[in-house]
Amino acid sequence: DASNRLPTSVEDQVRQAAVSLQRASADGYHRHSIRLLLPLIGATDLDDWPGGARQMMEAAYPLVQDILRTCATSRENKELAFNQVLLDASDGVYAILTQAAEATDDKCTILLPTADTVKSQIRESLEQQVGEQRDLILVNPQWKRRSDFSSSNGGLGFLFGGGNSNEKESDTQYIENTYSPTFS
């Protein structure tokens, strides 16, 4: 399977990520986490990303657009409108809202989300706006531990299949690790 190997080019990575998202969606998963290898922009000898998250965002945005276009093209839904929304100015976190000809094919992609952004934005507004049958995609999340989202730390255990018996059933949706261009 071509999606189980390291990509050989940027285009190959775009294709692999799109195929992985399509397969997961077809299997009924609509909450995704993908990791992308970003092309370096302005790297120095001391720092690959001297501009931090904002610079990473500049590298990720065109890749994400290409992935979303590839997903749409394969579904014969070629017309897409992209809307970029700033979610967190301090961390440079953006959402890309994709509007397709069919509302069921709309997607919401969040670039470089932090744990705080997820807690404040996804939980309070984006989850409801996207709905259960549309894709919500986190790209290169900026956290290290799933425990950052446990019910005891603010109640986002639902993202990773956690949660407790007191949480609503809808809170048990979780983020599927849909694509990562590395071997596990």
JSON list of C-alpha atoms in Angstrom, two decimals:
[
{"chain": "A", "resi": 1, "resn": "ASP", "atom": "CA", "xyz": [0.00, 0.00, 0.00]},
{"chain": "A", "resi": 2, "resn": "ALA", "atom": "CA", "xyz": [1.51, 3.31, -1.14]},
{"chain": "A", "resi": 3, "resn": "SER", "atom": "CA", "xyz": [0.21, 5.19, 1.92]},
{"chain": "A", "resi": 4, "resn": "ASN", "atom": "CA", "xyz": [2.36, 3.01, 4.23]},
{"chain": "A", "resi": 5, "resn": "ARG", "atom": "CA", "xyz": [5.66, 4.36, 2.95]},
{"chain": "A", "resi": 6, "resn": "LEU", "atom": "CA", "xyz": [7.48, 7.65, 3.17]},
{"chain": "A", "resi": 7, "resn": "PRO", "atom": "CA", "xyz": [6.43, 9.97, 0.35]},
{"chain": "A", "resi": 8, "resn": "THR", "atom": "CA", "xyz": [8.94, 10.52, -2.42]},
{"chain": "A", "resi": 9, "resn": "SER", "atom": "CA", "xyz": [7.82, 14.09, -3.20]},
{"chain": "A", "resi": 10, "resn": "VAL", "atom": "CA", "xyz": [5.48, 16.83, -2.04]},
{"chain": "A", "resi": 11, "resn": "GLU", "atom": "CA", "xyz": [2.94, 15.67, -4.63]},
{"chain": "A", "resi": 12, "resn": "ASP", "atom": "CA", "xyz": [3.23, 12.08, -3.37]},
{"chain": "A", "resi": 13, "resn": "GLN", "atom": "CA", "xyz": [2.58, 13.25, 0.20]},
{"chain": "A", "resi": 14, "resn": "VAL", "atom": "CA", "xyz": [-0.48, 15.22, -0.95]},
{"chain": "A", "resi": 15, "resn": "ARG", "atom": "CA", "xyz": [-1.83, 12.14, -2.73]},
{"chain": "A", "resi": 16, "resn": "GLN", "atom": "CA", "xyz": [-1.14, 9.84, 0.26]},
{"chain": "A", "resi": 17, "resn": "ALA", "atom": "CA", "xyz": [-2.82, 12.20, 2.72]},
{"chain": "A", "resi": 18, "resn": "ALA", "atom": "CA", "xyz": [-5.85, 12.67, 0.44]},
{"chain": "A", "resi": 19, "resn": "VAL", "atom": "CA", "xyz": [-6.26, 8.91, -0.02]},
{"chain": "A", "resi": 20, "resn": "SER", "atom": "CA", "xyz": [-5.97, 8.35, 3.74]},
{"chain": "A", "resi": 21, "resn": "LEU", "atom": "CA", "xyz": [-8.62, 11.00, 4.45]},
{"chain": "A", "resi": 22, "resn": "GLN", "atom": "CA", "xyz": [-10.95, 9.57, 1.83]},
{"chain": "A", "resi": 23, "resn": "ARG", "atom": "CA", "xyz": [-10.61, 6.04, 3.20]},
{"chain": "A", "resi": 24, "resn": "ALA", "atom": "CA", "xyz": [-11.20, 7.14, 6.78]},
{"chain": "A", "resi": 25, "resn": "SER", "atom": "CA", "xyz": [-14.25, 9.20, 5.78]},
{"chain": "A", "resi": 26, "resn": "ALA", "atom": "CA", "xyz": [-15.66, 6.28, 3.78]},
{"chain": "A", "resi": 27, "resn": "ASP", "atom": "CA", "xyz": [-15.23, 4.13, 6.90]},
{"chain": "A", "resi": 28, "resn": "GLY", "atom": "CA", "xyz": [-17.29, 6.62, 8.92]},
{"chain": "A", "resi": 29, "resn": "TYR", "atom": "CA", "xyz": [-14.51, 8.61, 10.61]},
{"chain": "A", "resi": 30, "resn": "HIS", "atom": "CA", "xyz": [-14.97, 12.37, 10.35]},
{"chain": "A", "resi": 31, "resn": "ARG", "atom": "CA", "xyz": [-12.49, 13.65, 12.94]},
{"chain": "A", "resi": 32, "resn": "HIS", "atom": "CA", "xyz": [-8.93, 13.42, 11.67]},
{"chain": "A", "resi": 33, "resn": "SER", "atom": "CA", "xyz": [-5.40, 14.23, 12.67]},
{"chain": "A", "resi": 34, "resn": "ILE", "atom": "CA", "xyz": [-2.77, 14.35, 9.95]},
{"chain": "A", "resi": 35, "resn": "ARG", "atom": "CA", "xyz": [0.92, 15.08, 10.15]},
{"chain": "A", "resi": 36, "resn": "LEU", "atom": "CA", "xyz": [2.69, 16.54, 7.15]},
{"chain": "A", "resi": 37, "resn": "LEU", "atom": "CA", "xyz": [6.36, 16.93, 6.35]},
{"chain": "A", "resi": 38, "resn": "LEU", "atom": "CA", "xyz": [6.59, 20.65, 5.68]},
{"chain": "A", "resi": 39, "resn": "PRO", "atom": "CA", "xyz": [8.99, 22.12, 3.15]},
{"chain": "A", "resi": 40, "resn": "LEU", "atom": "CA", "xyz": [11.46, 24.38, 4.94]},
{"chain": "A", "resi": 41, "resn": "ILE", "atom": "CA", "xyz": [11.06, 28.08, 4.29]},
{"chain": "A", "resi": 42, "resn": "GLY", "atom": "CA", "xyz": [13.80, 30.46, 5.47]},
{"chain": "A", "resi": 43, "resn": "ALA", "atom": "CA", "xyz": [15.72, 27.86, 7.49]},
{"chain": "A", "resi": 44, "resn": "THR", "atom": "CA", "xyz": [18.99, 28.94, 9.10]},
{"chain": "A", "resi": 45, "resn": "ASP", "atom": "CA", "xyz": [21.93, 26.95, 10.46]},
{"chain": "A", "resi": 46, "resn": "LEU", "atom": "CA", "xyz": [20.52, 27.42, 13.96]},
{"chain": "A", "resi": 47, "resn": "ASP", "atom": "CA", "xyz": [16.80, 27.05, 13.41]},
{"chain": "A", "resi": 48, "resn": "ASP", "atom": "CA", "xyz": [14.66, 25.31, 10.79]},
{"chain": "A", "resi": 49, "resn": "TRP", "atom": "CA", "xyz": [11.72, 27.57, 11.66]},
{"chain": "A", "resi": 50, "resn": "PRO", "atom": "CA", "xyz": [13.03, 30.98, 12.81]},
{"chain": "A", "resi": 51, "resn": "GLY", "atom": "CA", "xyz": [9.54, 32.43, 12.21]},
{"chain": "A", "resi": 52, "resn": "GLY", "atom": "CA", "xyz": [7.93, 29.79, 14.44]},
{"chain": "A", "resi": 53, "resn": "ALA", "atom": "CA", "xyz": [4.35, 28.62, 13.95]},
{"chain": "A", "resi": 54, "resn": "ARG", "atom": "CA", "xyz": [3.48, 31.45, 11.56]},
{"chain": "A", "resi": 55, "resn": "GLN", "atom": "CA", "xyz": [6.25, 30.36, 9.24]},
{"chain": "A", "resi": 56, "resn": "MET", "atom": "CA", "xyz": [5.11, 26.73, 9.49]},
{"chain": "A", "resi": 57, "resn": "MET", "atom": "CA", "xyz": [1.61, 27.90, 8.63]},
{"chain": "A", "resi": 58, "resn": "GLU", "atom": "CA", "xyz": [2.92, 29.49, 5.43]},
{"chain": "A", "resi": 59, "resn": "ALA", "atom": "CA", "xyz": [4.46, 26.15, 4.46]},
{"chain": "A", "resi": 60, "resn": "ALA", "atom": "CA", "xyz": [1.41, 24.07, 5.48]},
{"chain": "A", "resi": 61, "resn": "TYR", "atom": "CA", "xyz": [-1.35, 26.16, 3.87]},
{"chain": "A", "resi": 62, "resn": "PRO", "atom": "CA", "xyz": [-0.61, 25.32, 0.20]},
{"chain": "A", "resi": 63, "resn": "LEU", "atom": "CA", "xyz": [-0.17, 21.62, 1.04]},
{"chain": "A", "resi": 64, "resn": "VAL", "atom": "CA", "xyz": [-3.52, 21.53, 2.82]},
{"chain": "A", "resi": 65, "resn": "GLN", "atom": "CA", "xyz": [-5.23, 23.29, -0.09]},
{"chain": "A", "resi": 66, "resn": "ASP", "atom": "CA", "xyz": [-3.78, 20.71, -2.48]},
{"chain": "A", "resi": 67, "resn": "ILE", "atom": "CA", "xyz": [-4.92, 17.83, -0.24]},
{"chain": "A", "resi": 68, "resn": "LEU", "atom": "CA", "xyz": [-8.44, 19.23, -0.03]},
{"chain": "A", "resi": 69, "resn": "ARG", "atom": "CA", "xyz": [-8.56, 19.83, -3.79]},
{"chain": "A", "resi": 70, "resn": "THR", "atom": "CA", "xyz": [-7.37, 16.26, -4.41]},
{"chain": "A", "resi": 71, "resn": "CYS", "atom": "CA", "xyz": [-10.11, 14.92, -2.13]},
{"chain": "A", "resi": 72, "resn": "ALA", "atom": "CA", "xyz": [-12.71, 17.01, -3.94]},
{"chain": "A", "resi": 73, "resn": "THR", "atom": "CA", "xyz": [-11.50, 16.14, -7.43]},
{"chain": "A", "resi": 74, "resn": "SER", "atom": "CA", "xyz": [-11.67, 12.43, -6.78]},
{"chain": "A", "resi": 75, "resn": "ARG", "atom": "CA", "xyz": [-15.29, 12.86, -5.64]},
{"chain": "A", "resi": 76, "resn": "GLU", "atom": "CA", "xyz": [-16.15, 14.77, -8.82]},
{"chain": "A", "resi": 77, "resn": "ASN", "atom": "CA", "xyz": [-16.76, 17.88, -6.73]},
{"chain": "A", "resi": 78, "resn": "LYS", "atom": "CA", "xyz": [-14.24, 20.19, -8.31]},
{"chain": "A", "resi": 79, "resn": "GLU", "atom": "CA", "xyz": [-15.58, 23.55, -7.18]},
{"chain": "A", "resi": 80, "resn": "LEU", "atom": "CA", "xyz": [-14.20, 24.58, -3.81]},
{"chain": "A", "resi": 81, "resn": "ALA", "atom": "CA", "xyz": [-14.20, 27.90, -2.02]},
{"chain": "A", "resi": 82, "resn": "PHE", "atom": "CA", "xyz": [-11.54, 28.39, 0.66]},
{"chain": "A", "resi": 83, "resn": "ASN", "atom": "CA", "xyz": [-12.03, 30.69, 3.61]},
{"chain": "A", "resi": 84, "resn": "GLN", "atom": "CA", "xyz": [-9.19, 31.22, 6.07]},
{"chain": "A", "resi": 85, "resn": "VAL", "atom": "CA", "xyz": [-10.09, 32.23, 9.63]},
{"chain": "A", "resi": 86, "resn": "LEU", "atom": "CA", "xyz": [-7.63, 33.26, 12.33]},
{"chain": "A", "resi": 87, "resn": "LEU", "atom": "CA", "xyz": [-8.40, 31.29, 15.50]},
{"chain": "A", "resi": 88, "resn": "ASP", "atom": "CA", "xyz": [-5.49, 32.31, 17.70]},
{"chain": "A", "resi": 89, "resn": "ALA", "atom": "CA", "xyz": [-3.35, 35.34, 16.81]},
{"chain": "A", "resi": 90, "resn": "SER", "atom": "CA", "xyz": [-0.71, 34.64, 19.47]},
{"chain": "A", "resi": 91, "resn": "ASP", "atom": "CA", "xyz": [0.05, 31.15, 18.10]},
{"chain": "A", "resi": 92, "resn": "GLY", "atom": "CA", "xyz": [-0.82, 31.78, 14.45]},
{"chain": "A", "resi": 93, "resn": "VAL", "atom": "CA", "xyz": [-3.49, 29.06, 14.39]},
{"chain": "A", "resi": 94, "resn": "TYR", "atom": "CA", "xyz": [-5.81, 29.19, 11.38]},
{"chain": "A", "resi": 95, "resn": "ALA", "atom": "CA", "xyz": [-8.85, 27.28, 10.24]},
{"chain": "A", "resi": 96, "resn": "ILE", "atom": "CA", "xyz": [-9.39, 26.64, 6.57]},
{"chain": "A", "resi": 97, "resn": "LEU", "atom": "CA", "xyz": [-13.07, 26.25, 5.84]},
{"chain": "A", "resi": 98, "resn": "THR", "atom": "CA", "xyz": [-13.74, 24.52, 2.55]},
{"chain": "A", "resi": 99, "resn": "GLN", "atom": "CA", "xyz": [-17.10, 25.06, 0.94]},
{"chain": "A", "resi": 100, "resn": "ALA", "atom": "CA", "xyz": [-17.99, 22.56, -1.77]},
{"chain": "A", "resi": 101, "resn": "ALA", "atom": "CA", "xyz": [-20.89, 22.45, -4.21]},
{"chain": "A", "resi": 102, "resn": "GLU", "atom": "CA", "xyz": [-22.57, 19.91, -1.90]},
{"chain": "A", "resi": 103, "resn": "ALA", "atom": "CA", "xyz": [-22.74, 20.98, 1.76]},
{"chain": "A", "resi": 104, "resn": "THR", "atom": "CA", "xyz": [-22.03, 17.41, 2.87]},
{"chain": "A", "resi": 105, "resn": "ASP", "atom": "CA", "xyz": [-18.58, 17.72, 1.27]},
{"chain": "A", "resi": 106, "resn": "ASP", "atom": "CA", "xyz": [-17.60, 20.86, 3.24]},
{"chain": "A", "resi": 107, "resn": "LYS", "atom": "CA", "xyz": [-14.55, 20.45, 5.48]},
{"chain": "A", "resi": 108, "resn": "CYS", "atom": "CA", "xyz": [-12.87, 22.33, 8.31]},
{"chain": "A", "resi": 109, "resn": "THR", "atom": "CA", "xyz": [-9.12, 22.06, 8.62]},
{"chain": "A", "resi": 110, "resn": "ILE", "atom": "CA", "xyz": [-7.18, 23.54, 11.53]},
{"chain": "A", "resi": 111, "resn": "LEU", "atom": "CA", "xyz": [-3.51, 24.22, 10.92]},
{"chain": "A", "resi": 112, "resn": "LEU", "atom": "CA", "xyz": [-1.04, 23.78, 13.79]},
{"chain": "A", "resi": 113, "resn": "PRO", "atom": "CA", "xyz": [-3.62, 23.70, 16.59]},
{"chain": "A", "resi": 114, "resn": "THR", "atom": "CA", "xyz": [-2.40, 24.03, 20.16]},
{"chain": "A", "resi": 115, "resn": "ALA", "atom": "CA", "xyz": [-4.09, 22.37, 23.13]},
{"chain": "A", "resi": 116, "resn": "ASP", "atom": "CA", "xyz": [-5.47, 25.75, 24.23]},
{"chain": "A", "resi": 117, "resn": "THR", "atom": "CA", "xyz": [-6.90, 26.51, 20.80]},
{"chain": "A", "resi": 118, "resn": "VAL", "atom": "CA", "xyz": [-8.58, 23.13, 20.63]},
{"chain": "A", "resi": 119, "resn": "LYS", "atom": "CA", "xyz": [-10.10, 23.61, 24.06]},
{"chain": "A", "resi": 120, "resn": "SER", "atom": "CA", "xyz": [-11.42, 27.10, 23.32]},
{"chain": "A", "resi": 121, "resn": "GLN", "atom": "CA", "xyz": [-12.35, 26.86, 19.63]},
{"chain": "A", "resi": 122, "resn": "ILE", "atom": "CA", "xyz": [-13.27, 23.28, 18.73]},
{"chain": "A", "resi": 123, "resn": "ARG", "atom": "CA", "xyz": [-15.18, 22.49, 21.87]},
{"chain": "A", "resi": 124, "resn": "GLU", "atom": "CA", "xyz": [-17.13, 25.73, 21.96]},
{"chain": "A", "resi": 125, "resn": "SER", "atom": "CA", "xyz": [-17.96, 26.40, 18.33]},
{"chain": "A", "resi": 126, "resn": "LEU", "atom": "CA", "xyz": [-16.29, 24.49, 15.50]},
{"chain": "A", "resi": 127, "resn": "GLU", "atom": "CA", "xyz": [-17.49, 21.04, 16.55]},
{"chain": "A", "resi": 128, "resn": "GLN", "atom": "CA", "xyz": [-21.13, 22.15, 16.29]},
{"chain": "A", "resi": 129, "resn": "GLN", "atom": "CA", "xyz": [-20.61, 24.15, 13.10]},
{"chain": "A", "resi": 130, "resn": "VAL", "atom": "CA", "xyz": [-18.94, 21.24, 11.31]},
{"chain": "A", "resi": 131, "resn": "GLY", "atom": "CA", "xyz": [-21.47, 18.65, 12.46]},
{"chain": "A", "resi": 132, "resn": "GLU", "atom": "CA", "xyz": [-21.00, 14.92, 12.84]},
{"chain": "A", "resi": 133, "resn": "GLN", "atom": "CA", "xyz": [-20.99, 13.97, 9.14]},
{"chain": "A", "resi": 134, "resn": "ARG", "atom": "CA", "xyz": [-18.44, 16.48, 7.83]},
{"chain": "A", "resi": 135, "resn": "ASP", "atom": "CA", "xyz": [-14.69, 16.20, 8.17]},
{"chain": "A", "resi": 136, "resn": "LEU", "atom": "CA", "xyz": [-12.80, 18.15, 10.83]},
{"chain": "A", "resi": 137, "resn": "ILE", "atom": "CA", "xyz": [-9.07, 17.81, 10.21]},
{"chain": "A", "resi": 138, "resn": "LEU", "atom": "CA", "xyz": [-6.26, 18.83, 12.57]},
{"chain": "A", "resi": 139, "resn": "VAL", "atom": "CA", "xyz": [-2.97, 19.36, 10.71]},
{"chain": "A", "resi": 140, "resn": "ASN", "atom": "CA", "xyz": [0.31, 19.01, 12.61]},
{"chain": "A", "resi": 141, "resn": "PRO", "atom": "CA", "xyz": [-1.14, 19.41, 16.12]},
{"chain": "A", "resi": 142, "resn": "GLN", "atom": "CA", "xyz": [1.26, 21.16, 18.48]},
{"chain": "A", "resi": 143, "resn": "TRP", "atom": "CA", "xyz": [0.87, 19.04, 21.61]},
{"chain": "A", "resi": 144, "resn": "LYS", "atom": "CA", "xyz": [2.87, 16.12, 22.89]},
{"chain": "A", "resi": 145, "resn": "ARG", "atom": "CA", "xyz": [0.58, 14.23, 25.28]},
{"chain": "A", "resi": 146, "resn": "ARG", "atom": "CA", "xyz": [-2.99, 13.08, 24.99]},
{"chain": "A", "resi": 147, "resn": "SER", "atom": "CA", "xyz": [-3.28, 13.55, 28.73]},
{"chain": "A", "resi": 148, "resn": "ASP", "atom": "CA", "xyz": [-3.48, 17.31, 28.02]},
{"chain": "A", "resi": 149, "resn": "PHE", "atom": "CA", "xyz": [-7.07, 16.55, 27.04]},
{"chain": "A", "resi": 150, "resn": "SER", "atom": "CA", "xyz": [-8.17, 14.19, 29.80]},
{"chain": "A", "resi": 151, "resn": "SER", "atom": "CA", "xyz": [-11.45, 14.86, 31.54]},
{"chain": "A", "resi": 152, "resn": "SER", "atom": "CA", "xyz": [-9.55, 15.86, 34.66]},
{"chain": "A", "resi": 153, "resn": "ASN", "atom": "CA", "xyz": [-7.64, 18.55, 32.70]},
{"chain": "A", "resi": 154, "resn": "GLY", "atom": "CA", "xyz": [-10.56, 20.44, 31.25]},
{"chain": "A", "resi": 155, "resn": "GLY", "atom": "CA", "xyz": [-12.68, 17.80, 29.63]},
{"chain": "A", "resi": 156, "resn": "LEU", "atom": "CA", "xyz": [-11.51, 17.12, 26.08]},
{"chain": "A", "resi": 157, "resn": "GLY", "atom": "CA", "xyz": [-11.02, 13.40, 26.56]},
{"chain": "A", "resi": 158, "resn": "PHE", "atom": "CA", "xyz": [-13.59, 12.92, 23.77]},
{"chain": "A", "resi": 159, "resn": "LEU", "atom": "CA", "xyz": [-10.94, 13.89, 21.22]},
{"chain": "A", "resi": 160, "resn": "PHE", "atom": "CA", "xyz": [-9.05, 10.67, 21.74]},
{"chain": "A", "resi": 161, "resn": "GLY", "atom": "CA", "xyz": [-11.80, 8.30, 22.75]},
{"chain": "A", "resi": 162, "resn": "GLY", "atom": "CA", "xyz": [-11.51, 9.22, 26.42]},
{"chain": "A", "resi": 163, "resn": "GLY", "atom": "CA", "xyz": [-14.11, 10.81, 28.55]},
{"chain": "A", "resi": 164, "resn": "ASN", "atom": "CA", "xyz": [-16.03, 9.56, 31.51]},
{"chain": "A", "resi": 165, "resn": "SER", "atom": "CA", "xyz": [-19.49, 8.19, 32.10]},
{"chain": "A", "resi": 166, "resn": "ASN", "atom": "CA", "xyz": [-20.78, 11.65, 33.03]},
{"chain": "A", "resi": 167, "resn": "GLU", "atom": "CA", "xyz": [-20.02, 13.10, 29.59]},
{"chain": "A", "resi": 168, "resn": "LYS", "atom": "CA", "xyz": [-22.65, 13.08, 26.86]},
{"chain": "A", "resi": 169, "resn": "GLU", "atom": "CA", "xyz": [-22.44, 10.35, 24.24]},
{"chain": "A", "resi": 170, "resn": "SER", "atom": "CA", "xyz": [-21.62, 12.93, 21.55]},
{"chain": "A", "resi": 171, "resn": "ASP", "atom": "CA", "xyz": [-18.52, 13.83, 23.55]},
{"chain": "A", "resi": 172, "resn": "THR", "atom": "CA", "xyz": [-17.02, 10.41, 22.87]},
{"chain": "A", "resi": 173, "resn": "GLN", "atom": "CA", "xyz": [-16.18, 11.25, 19.27]},
{"chain": "A", "resi": 174, "resn": "TYR", "atom": "CA", "xyz": [-12.46, 11.23, 18.79]},
{"chain": "A", "resi": 175, "resn": "ILE", "atom": "CA", "xyz": [-9.75, 12.28, 16.45]},
{"chain": "A", "resi": 176, "resn": "GLU", "atom": "CA", "xyz": [-8.56, 9.47, 14.20]},
{"chain": "A", "resi": 177, "resn": "ASN", "atom": "CA", "xyz": [-4.83, 9.48, 13.42]},
{"chain": "A", "resi": 178, "resn": "THR", "atom": "CA", "xyz": [-5.50, 9.40, 9.72]},
{"chain": "A", "resi": 179, "resn": "TYR", "atom": "CA", "xyz": [-2.14, 10.14, 8.10]},
{"chain": "A", "resi": 180, "resn": "SER", "atom": "CA", "xyz": [1.46, 10.45, 9.17]},
{"chain": "A", "resi": 181, "resn": "PRO", "atom": "CA", "xyz": [4.28, 10.00, 6.64]},
{"chain": "A", "resi": 182, "resn": "THR", "atom": "CA", "xyz": [6.43, 7.94, 8.97]},
{"chain": "A", "resi": 183, "resn": "PHE", "atom": "CA", "xyz": [6.64, 4.35, 10.06]},
{"chain": "A", "resi": 184, "resn": "SER", "atom": "CA", "xyz": [5.25, 3.45, 13.46]}
]
